[in-house]
Amino acid sequence: AQKVTQAQTEISVVEKEDVTLDCVYETRDTTYYLFWYKQPPSGELVFLIRRNSFDEQNEISGRYSWNFQKSTSSFNFTITASQVVDSAVYFCALIFTGGGNKLTFGTGTQLKVEL
Amino acid sequence: GAGVSQSPSNKVTEKGKDVELRCDPISGHTALYWYRQSLGQGLEFLIYFQGNSAPDKSGLPSDRFSAERTGGSVSTLTIQRTQQEDSAVYLCASSQSRGWTDTQYFGPGTRLTVL
């Protein structure tokens, strides 16, 4: 079965702290894509990043970085020097060859960044 | 350019009434998706359109739910004889082509409340 697990339900940090959001996935497919989306209080899901299963190169984009490790089936997301505007629910999602075009989402991690 | 738009943003209805939710995808996007977000079930896939055809309807929860897409653009999700368990946020997404790997971009959602 295809599954995405985000074990952290809620994380609270103080502004400027670094924070890592965990994502673990299960799939029997060898070809798949992983995504992170952000859902701020306004409700819209905002695309952040996608990775394919053949590209384990980690990526940094400004204060965001992603660590993809196939050996542990993890795709973790780190925010460096967090800001209040980073407060949102973050979703990890998976799409795979045999699953049609539908995204399978994790349950999300609520991040609260306080002053 | 303009993103995915959805209307209405909020809908309150009485149990047993029919409702229609509308999605206008990003211009030029041929694929369109409906998802539902509820407290108990998280983010769930409902249906996928490629052009005006729906090759995957596997997520529609019952025959009270139907969707159509016309002109390869606007889509309408209809819920007949609404029930309280239909209360959720209904999210629409679109992607550029028929490829299953394309990134899906989401609209702001329609919050449906069934009294």
PDB file of C-alpha atoms in Angstrom:
ATOM      1  CA  ALA A   1       0.000   0.000   0.000  1.00  0.00           C
ATOM      2  CA  GLN A   2       1.113   3.541  -0.670  1.00  0.00           C
ATOM      3  CA  LYS A   3       1.301   5.661   2.411  1.00  0.00           C
ATOM      4  CA  VAL A   4       2.765   8.928   3.656  1.00  0.00           C
ATOM      5  CA  THR A   5       3.392   9.399   7.359  1.00  0.00           C
ATOM      6  CA  GLN A   6       3.982  12.702   9.085  1.00  0.00           C
ATOM      7  CA  ALA A   7       4.395  11.689  12.697  1.00  0.00           C
ATOM      8  CA  GLN A   8       4.675  15.251  14.012  1.00  0.00           C
ATOM      9  CA  THR A   9       1.183  16.626  14.479  1.00  0.00           C
ATOM     10  CA  GLU A  10       2.236  20.009  15.790  1.00  0.00           C
ATOM     11  CA  ILE A  11       5.545  21.785  16.303  1.00  0.00           C
ATOM     12  CA  SER A  12       6.050  25.076  18.116  1.00  0.00           C
ATOM     13  CA  VAL A  13       9.273  27.039  17.798  1.00  0.00           C
ATOM     14  CA  VAL A  14      10.493  30.496  18.616  1.00  0.00           C
ATOM     15  CA  GLU A  15      11.343  32.775  15.719  1.00  0.00           C
ATOM     16  CA  LYS A  16      14.841  32.279  14.298  1.00  0.00           C
ATOM     17  CA  GLU A  17      15.026  28.660  15.408  1.00  0.00           C
ATOM     18  CA  ASP A  18      15.625  25.984  12.790  1.00  0.00           C
ATOM     19  CA  VAL A  19      12.915  23.366  12.444  1.00  0.00           C
ATOM     20  CA  THR A  20      12.736  20.051  10.575  1.00  0.00           C
ATOM     21  CA  LEU A  21       9.481  18.484   9.448  1.00  0.00           C
ATOM     22  CA  ASP A  22       9.613  14.727   8.981  1.00  0.00           C
ATOM     23  CA  CYS A  23       8.044  12.712   6.179  1.00  0.00           C
ATOM     24  CA  VAL A  24       8.256   8.952   5.715  1.00  0.00           C
ATOM     25  CA  TYR A  25       6.657   7.213   2.759  1.00  0.00           C
ATOM     26  CA  GLU A  26       5.826   3.695   1.655  1.00  0.00           C
ATOM     27  CA  THR A  27       5.507   2.560  -1.927  1.00  0.00           C
ATOM     28  CA  ARG A  28       6.372  -0.571  -3.881  1.00  0.00           C
ATOM     29  CA  ASP A  29       6.896   1.477  -7.026  1.00  0.00           C
ATOM     30  CA  THR A  30      10.401   2.317  -8.129  1.00  0.00           C
ATOM     31  CA  THR A  31       9.227   5.445  -9.941  1.00  0.00           C
ATOM     32  CA  TYR A  32       7.467   8.053  -7.891  1.00  0.00           C
ATOM     33  CA  TYR A  33       7.447  11.737  -7.027  1.00  0.00           C
ATOM     34  CA  LEU A  34       7.392  13.387  -3.630  1.00  0.00           C
ATOM     35  CA  PHE A  35       6.009  16.834  -2.906  1.00  0.00           C
ATOM     36  CA  TRP A  36       5.764  19.340  -0.090  1.00  0.00           C
ATOM     37  CA  TYR A  37       2.864  21.753   0.103  1.00  0.00           C
ATOM     38  CA  LYS A  38       2.227  24.565   2.572  1.00  0.00           C
ATOM     39  CA  GLN A  39      -1.262  25.481   3.775  1.00  0.00           C
ATOM     40  CA  PRO A  40      -1.330  28.877   5.510  1.00  0.00           C
ATOM     41  CA  PRO A  41      -4.380  29.999   7.516  1.00  0.00           C
ATOM     42  CA  SER A  42      -5.957  31.293   4.287  1.00  0.00           C
ATOM     43  CA  GLY A  43      -6.438  27.648   3.311  1.00  0.00           C
ATOM     44  CA  GLU A  44      -4.839  27.446  -0.116  1.00  0.00           C
ATOM     45  CA  LEU A  45      -2.329  24.653  -0.662  1.00  0.00           C
ATOM     46  CA  VAL A  46       0.880  26.211  -1.948  1.00  0.00           C
ATOM     47  CA  PHE A  47       3.355  24.045  -3.853  1.00  0.00           C
ATOM     48  CA  LEU A  48       6.895  24.166  -2.431  1.00  0.00           C
ATOM     49  CA  ILE A  49       8.978  21.423  -4.034  1.00  0.00           C
ATOM     50  CA  ARG A  50       8.900  18.114  -5.905  1.00  0.00           C
ATOM     51  CA  ARG A  51      11.501  15.374  -6.152  1.00  0.00           C
ATOM     52  CA  ASN A  52      11.546  12.264  -8.323  1.00  0.00           C
ATOM     53  CA  SER A  53      12.656   8.901  -7.038  1.00  0.00           C
ATOM     54  CA  PHE A  54      15.800   8.899  -9.166  1.00  0.00           C
ATOM     55  CA  ASP A  55      17.134  12.178  -7.863  1.00  0.00           C
ATOM     56  CA  GLU A  56      18.415  12.019  -4.308  1.00  0.00           C
ATOM     57  CA  GLN A  57      20.283  15.283  -4.561  1.00  0.00           C
ATOM     58  CA  ASN A  58      19.314  17.479  -1.665  1.00  0.00           C
ATOM     59  CA  GLU A  59      18.117  20.964  -2.383  1.00  0.00           C
ATOM     60  CA  ILE A  60      18.340  24.348  -0.741  1.00  0.00           C
ATOM     61  CA  SER A  61      16.126  27.259  -1.653  1.00  0.00           C
ATOM     62  CA  GLY A  62      16.660  30.301   0.505  1.00  0.00           C
ATOM     63  CA  ARG A  63      15.740  29.329   4.060  1.00  0.00           C
ATOM     64  CA  TYR A  64      14.222  26.026   2.920  1.00  0.00           C
ATOM     65  CA  SER A  65      16.085  22.778   2.405  1.00  0.00           C
ATOM     66  CA  TRP A  66      14.999  19.235   1.675  1.00  0.00           C
ATOM     67  CA  ASN A  67      16.737  15.962   2.507  1.00  0.00           C
ATOM     68  CA  PHE A  68      15.599  12.998   0.377  1.00  0.00           C
ATOM     69  CA  GLN A  69      16.927   9.581   1.439  1.00  0.00           C
ATOM     70  CA  LYS A  70      15.635   6.502  -0.377  1.00  0.00           C
ATOM     71  CA  SER A  71      17.430   4.190   2.043  1.00  0.00           C
ATOM     72  CA  THR A  72      15.159   5.335   4.855  1.00  0.00           C
ATOM     73  CA  SER A  73      12.183   6.308   2.650  1.00  0.00           C
ATOM     74  CA  SER A  74      12.274   9.811   4.038  1.00  0.00           C
ATOM     75  CA  PHE A  75      11.833  13.256   2.555  1.00  0.00           C
ATOM     76  CA  ASN A  76      12.400  15.749   5.342  1.00  0.00           C
ATOM     77  CA  PHE A  77      11.987  19.508   5.137  1.00  0.00           C
ATOM     78  CA  THR A  78      14.009  22.032   7.121  1.00  0.00           C
ATOM     79  CA  ILE A  79      13.294  25.709   7.623  1.00  0.00           C
ATOM     80  CA  THR A  80      16.314  27.678   8.760  1.00  0.00           C
ATOM     81  CA  ALA A  81      15.848  30.785  10.898  1.00  0.00           C
ATOM     82  CA  SER A  82      12.092  30.366  11.066  1.00  0.00           C
ATOM     83  CA  GLN A  83       9.786  33.365  10.825  1.00  0.00           C
ATOM     84  CA  VAL A  84       6.241  33.986  12.023  1.00  0.00           C
ATOM     85  CA  VAL A  85       5.089  33.923   8.383  1.00  0.00           C
ATOM     86  CA  ASP A  86       6.205  30.286   8.190  1.00  0.00           C
ATOM     87  CA  SER A  87       3.338  29.341  10.500  1.00  0.00           C
ATOM     88  CA  ALA A  88       1.171  26.963   8.508  1.00  0.00           C
ATOM     89  CA  VAL A  89       0.277  23.323   8.029  1.00  0.00           C
ATOM     90  CA  TYR A  90       2.823  21.519   5.891  1.00  0.00           C
ATOM     91  CA  PHE A  91       1.849  18.461   3.869  1.00  0.00           C
ATOM     92  CA  CYS A  92       4.081  15.841   2.342  1.00  0.00           C
ATOM     93  CA  ALA A  93       2.573  13.983  -0.625  1.00  0.00           C
ATOM     94  CA  LEU A  94       3.389  11.108  -2.965  1.00  0.00           C
ATOM     95  CA  ILE A  95       2.392  10.277  -6.513  1.00  0.00           C
ATOM     96  CA  PHE A  96       3.444   7.003  -8.101  1.00  0.00           C
ATOM     97  CA  THR A  97       3.314   5.189 -11.393  1.00  0.00           C
ATOM     98  CA  GLY A  98       0.537   2.802 -10.559  1.00  0.00           C
ATOM     99  CA  GLY A  99      -1.623   5.276  -8.671  1.00  0.00           C
ATOM    100  CA  GLY A 100      -3.088   7.222 -11.519  1.00  0.00           C
ATOM    101  CA  ASN A 101      -2.705  10.944 -11.174  1.00  0.00           C
ATOM    102  CA  LYS A 102      -3.808  11.303  -7.585  1.00  0.00           C
ATOM    103  CA  LEU A 103      -1.691  12.653  -4.769  1.00  0.00           C
ATOM    104  CA  THR A 104      -1.538  10.664  -1.550  1.00  0.00           C
ATOM    105  CA  PHE A 105      -1.096  13.093   1.319  1.00  0.00           C
ATOM    106  CA  GLY A 106       0.264  12.754   4.809  1.00  0.00           C
ATOM    107  CA  THR A 107      -1.818  14.070   7.677  1.00  0.00           C
ATOM    108  CA  GLY A 108       0.149  17.305   7.854  1.00  0.00           C
ATOM    109  CA  THR A 109       2.291  19.021  10.472  1.00  0.00           C
ATOM    110  CA  GLN A 110       1.050  22.236  12.056  1.00  0.00           C
ATOM    111  CA  LEU A 111       4.016  24.574  12.511  1.00  0.00           C
ATOM    112  CA  LYS A 112       3.638  27.501  14.889  1.00  0.00           C
ATOM    113  CA  VAL A 113       6.395  30.077  14.947  1.00  0.00           C
ATOM    114  CA  GLU A 114       6.150  32.483  17.854  1.00  0.00           C
ATOM    115  CA  LEU A 115       7.943  35.699  18.628  1.00  0.00           C
TER     116      LEU A 115
ATOM    117  CA  GLY B   1      -0.910  34.649 -14.361  1.00  0.00           C
ATOM    118  CA  ALA B   2      -4.147  33.780 -12.589  1.00  0.00           C
ATOM    119  CA  GLY B   3      -4.218  30.720 -10.405  1.00  0.00           C
ATOM    120  CA  VAL B   4      -6.963  28.182  -9.836  1.00  0.00           C
ATOM    121  CA  SER B   5     -10.171  29.848  -8.720  1.00  0.00           C
ATOM    122  CA  GLN B   6     -13.100  28.288  -6.900  1.00  0.00           C
ATOM    123  CA  SER B   7     -16.556  29.501  -6.060  1.00  0.00           C
ATOM    124  CA  PRO B   8     -18.244  29.986  -3.743  1.00  0.00           C
ATOM    125  CA  SER B   9     -15.600  30.337  -1.057  1.00  0.00           C
ATOM    126  CA  ASN B  10     -18.142  29.334   1.572  1.00  0.00           C
ATOM    127  CA  LYS B  11     -21.413  27.488   1.271  1.00  0.00           C
ATOM    128  CA  VAL B  12     -23.856  26.726   4.044  1.00  0.00           C
ATOM    129  CA  THR B  13     -26.727  24.444   3.171  1.00  0.00           C
ATOM    130  CA  GLU B  14     -29.386  22.396   4.846  1.00  0.00           C
ATOM    131  CA  LYS B  15     -29.281  18.641   4.956  1.00  0.00           C
ATOM    132  CA  GLY B  16     -30.965  17.152   1.916  1.00  0.00           C
ATOM    133  CA  LYS B  17     -30.320  20.076  -0.427  1.00  0.00           C
ATOM    134  CA  ASP B  18     -28.190  19.849  -3.567  1.00  0.00           C
ATOM    135  CA  VAL B  19     -25.062  21.977  -3.965  1.00  0.00           C
ATOM    136  CA  GLU B  20     -22.785  22.865  -6.867  1.00  0.00           C
ATOM    137  CA  LEU B  21     -19.170  23.809  -6.446  1.00  0.00           C
ATOM    138  CA  ARG B  22     -17.234  25.409  -9.269  1.00  0.00           C
ATOM    139  CA  CYS B  23     -13.574  25.267 -10.262  1.00  0.00           C
ATOM    140  CA  ASP B  24     -11.810  27.358 -12.892  1.00  0.00           C
ATOM    141  CA  PRO B  25      -8.337  25.908 -13.595  1.00  0.00           C
ATOM    142  CA  ILE B  26      -5.202  27.710 -14.648  1.00  0.00           C
ATOM    143  CA  SER B  27      -5.483  28.674 -18.293  1.00  0.00           C
ATOM    144  CA  GLY B  28      -4.016  25.992 -20.538  1.00  0.00           C
ATOM    145  CA  HIS B  29      -4.031  23.269 -17.905  1.00  0.00           C
ATOM    146  CA  THR B  30      -5.643  20.156 -19.319  1.00  0.00           C
ATOM    147  CA  ALA B  31      -5.773  18.111 -16.120  1.00  0.00           C
ATOM    148  CA  LEU B  32      -8.107  18.962 -13.262  1.00  0.00           C
ATOM    149  CA  TYR B  33      -8.552  17.312  -9.881  1.00  0.00           C
ATOM    150  CA  TRP B  34     -10.972  17.493  -6.984  1.00  0.00           C
ATOM    151  CA  TYR B  35      -9.926  16.705  -3.424  1.00  0.00           C
ATOM    152  CA  ARG B  36     -11.729  16.921  -0.119  1.00  0.00           C
ATOM    153  CA  GLN B  37     -10.231  17.994   3.188  1.00  0.00           C
ATOM    154  CA  SER B  38     -11.998  17.090   6.385  1.00  0.00           C
ATOM    155  CA  LEU B  39     -10.916  16.780  10.001  1.00  0.00           C
ATOM    156  CA  GLY B  40     -11.480  13.081  10.222  1.00  0.00           C
ATOM    157  CA  GLN B  41     -10.213  11.989   6.808  1.00  0.00           C
ATOM    158  CA  GLY B  42      -7.463  14.467   5.944  1.00  0.00           C
ATOM    159  CA  LEU B  43      -6.908  15.241   2.269  1.00  0.00           C
ATOM    160  CA  GLU B  44      -8.646  12.758  -0.024  1.00  0.00           C
ATOM    161  CA  PHE B  45      -8.714  12.482  -3.783  1.00  0.00           C
ATOM    162  CA  LEU B  46     -12.152  12.551  -5.374  1.00  0.00           C
ATOM    163  CA  ILE B  47     -11.889  12.672  -9.168  1.00  0.00           C
ATOM    164  CA  TYR B  48      -9.476  13.469 -11.998  1.00  0.00           C
ATOM    165  CA  PHE B  49     -10.296  14.972 -15.393  1.00  0.00           C
ATOM    166  CA  GLN B  50      -8.174  14.931 -18.510  1.00  0.00           C
ATOM    167  CA  GLY B  51      -9.876  17.323 -20.866  1.00  0.00           C
ATOM    168  CA  ASN B  52     -13.594  16.654 -20.485  1.00  0.00           C
ATOM    169  CA  SER B  53     -13.155  12.986 -19.615  1.00  0.00           C
ATOM    170  CA  ALA B  54     -12.837  11.548 -16.110  1.00  0.00           C
ATOM    171  CA  PRO B  55     -10.542   8.523 -16.286  1.00  0.00           C
ATOM    172  CA  ASP B  56     -10.417   8.232 -12.509  1.00  0.00           C
ATOM    173  CA  LYS B  57     -13.517   8.679 -10.373  1.00  0.00           C
ATOM    174  CA  SER B  58     -12.363   6.238  -7.736  1.00  0.00           C
ATOM    175  CA  GLY B  59     -12.479   8.720  -4.872  1.00  0.00           C
ATOM    176  CA  LEU B  60     -16.106   9.798  -5.176  1.00  0.00           C
ATOM    177  CA  PRO B  61     -17.614   8.599  -1.880  1.00  0.00           C
ATOM    178  CA  SER B  62     -21.108   7.807  -3.103  1.00  0.00           C
ATOM    179  CA  ASP B  63     -23.443   8.138  -6.047  1.00  0.00           C
ATOM    180  CA  ARG B  64     -24.657  11.426  -4.558  1.00  0.00           C
ATOM    181  CA  PHE B  65     -21.403  12.937  -5.818  1.00  0.00           C
ATOM    182  CA  SER B  66     -20.876  13.742  -9.476  1.00  0.00           C
ATOM    183  CA  ALA B  67     -18.660  16.057 -11.472  1.00  0.00           C
ATOM    184  CA  GLU B  68     -18.413  17.323 -14.985  1.00  0.00           C
ATOM    185  CA  ARG B  69     -16.065  19.421 -16.996  1.00  0.00           C
ATOM    186  CA  THR B  70     -16.990  21.352 -20.092  1.00  0.00           C
ATOM    187  CA  GLY B  71     -14.874  22.894 -22.807  1.00  0.00           C
ATOM    188  CA  GLY B  72     -11.783  21.442 -21.182  1.00  0.00           C
ATOM    189  CA  SER B  73     -11.938  24.234 -18.646  1.00  0.00           C
ATOM    190  CA  VAL B  74     -14.454  24.861 -15.857  1.00  0.00           C
ATOM    191  CA  SER B  75     -15.536  21.957 -13.696  1.00  0.00           C
ATOM    192  CA  THR B  76     -18.549  21.585 -11.435  1.00  0.00           C
ATOM    193  CA  LEU B  77     -18.754  19.189  -8.505  1.00  0.00           C
ATOM    194  CA  THR B  78     -22.346  18.428  -7.542  1.00  0.00           C
ATOM    195  CA  ILE B  79     -23.447  16.885  -4.289  1.00  0.00           C
ATOM    196  CA  GLN B  80     -27.054  15.745  -4.182  1.00  0.00           C
ATOM    197  CA  ARG B  81     -29.093  15.318  -1.006  1.00  0.00           C
ATOM    198  CA  THR B  82     -26.275  16.637   1.156  1.00  0.00           C
ATOM    199  CA  GLN B  83     -25.523  14.968   4.469  1.00  0.00           C
ATOM    200  CA  GLN B  84     -23.718  16.361   7.488  1.00  0.00           C
ATOM    201  CA  GLU B  85     -20.716  14.135   6.777  1.00  0.00           C
ATOM    202  CA  ASP B  86     -20.272  16.003   3.485  1.00  0.00           C
ATOM    203  CA  SER B  87     -19.136  19.059   5.461  1.00  0.00           C
ATOM    204  CA  ALA B  88     -15.538  19.680   4.418  1.00  0.00           C
ATOM    205  CA  VAL B  89     -13.318  21.922   2.356  1.00  0.00           C
ATOM    206  CA  TYR B  90     -13.428  20.955  -1.308  1.00  0.00           C
ATOM    207  CA  LEU B  91     -10.202  21.720  -3.115  1.00  0.00           C
ATOM    208  CA  CYS B  92      -9.625  21.860  -6.827  1.00  0.00           C
ATOM    209  CA  ALA B  93      -6.240  21.552  -8.521  1.00  0.00           C
ATOM    210  CA  SER B  94      -4.994  21.679 -12.074  1.00  0.00           C
ATOM    211  CA  SER B  95      -1.847  20.600 -13.873  1.00  0.00           C
ATOM    212  CA  GLN B  96      -0.380  21.339 -17.240  1.00  0.00           C
ATOM    213  CA  SER B  97      -0.734  18.117 -19.176  1.00  0.00           C
ATOM    214  CA  ARG B  98      -1.734  14.497 -19.005  1.00  0.00           C
ATOM    215  CA  GLY B  99       1.495  13.433 -17.354  1.00  0.00           C
ATOM    216  CA  TRP B 100       1.016  11.859 -13.943  1.00  0.00           C
ATOM    217  CA  THR B 101       4.170  13.535 -12.749  1.00  0.00           C
ATOM    218  CA  ASP B 102       3.008  17.083 -13.368  1.00  0.00           C
ATOM    219  CA  THR B 103       2.780  19.359 -10.374  1.00  0.00           C
ATOM    220  CA  GLN B 104      -0.750  20.038  -9.222  1.00  0.00           C
ATOM    221  CA  TYR B 105      -1.595  23.634  -8.305  1.00  0.00           C
ATOM    222  CA  PHE B 106      -4.447  24.159  -5.895  1.00  0.00           C
ATOM    223  CA  GLY B 107      -7.224  26.692  -5.556  1.00  0.00           C
ATOM    224  CA  PRO B 108      -8.370  28.303  -2.311  1.00  0.00           C
ATOM    225  CA  GLY B 109     -11.118  25.765  -1.738  1.00  0.00           C
ATOM    226  CA  THR B 110     -14.833  25.884  -0.991  1.00  0.00           C
ATOM    227  CA  ARG B 111     -15.818  25.373   2.624  1.00  0.00           C
ATOM    228  CA  LEU B 112     -19.092  23.443   2.678  1.00  0.00           C
ATOM    229  CA  THR B 113     -21.133  23.304   5.858  1.00  0.00           C
ATOM    230  CA  VAL B 114     -24.205  21.084   5.965  1.00  0.00           C
ATOM    231  CA  LEU B 115     -26.546  21.898   8.820  1.00  0.00           C
TER     232      LEU B 115
END
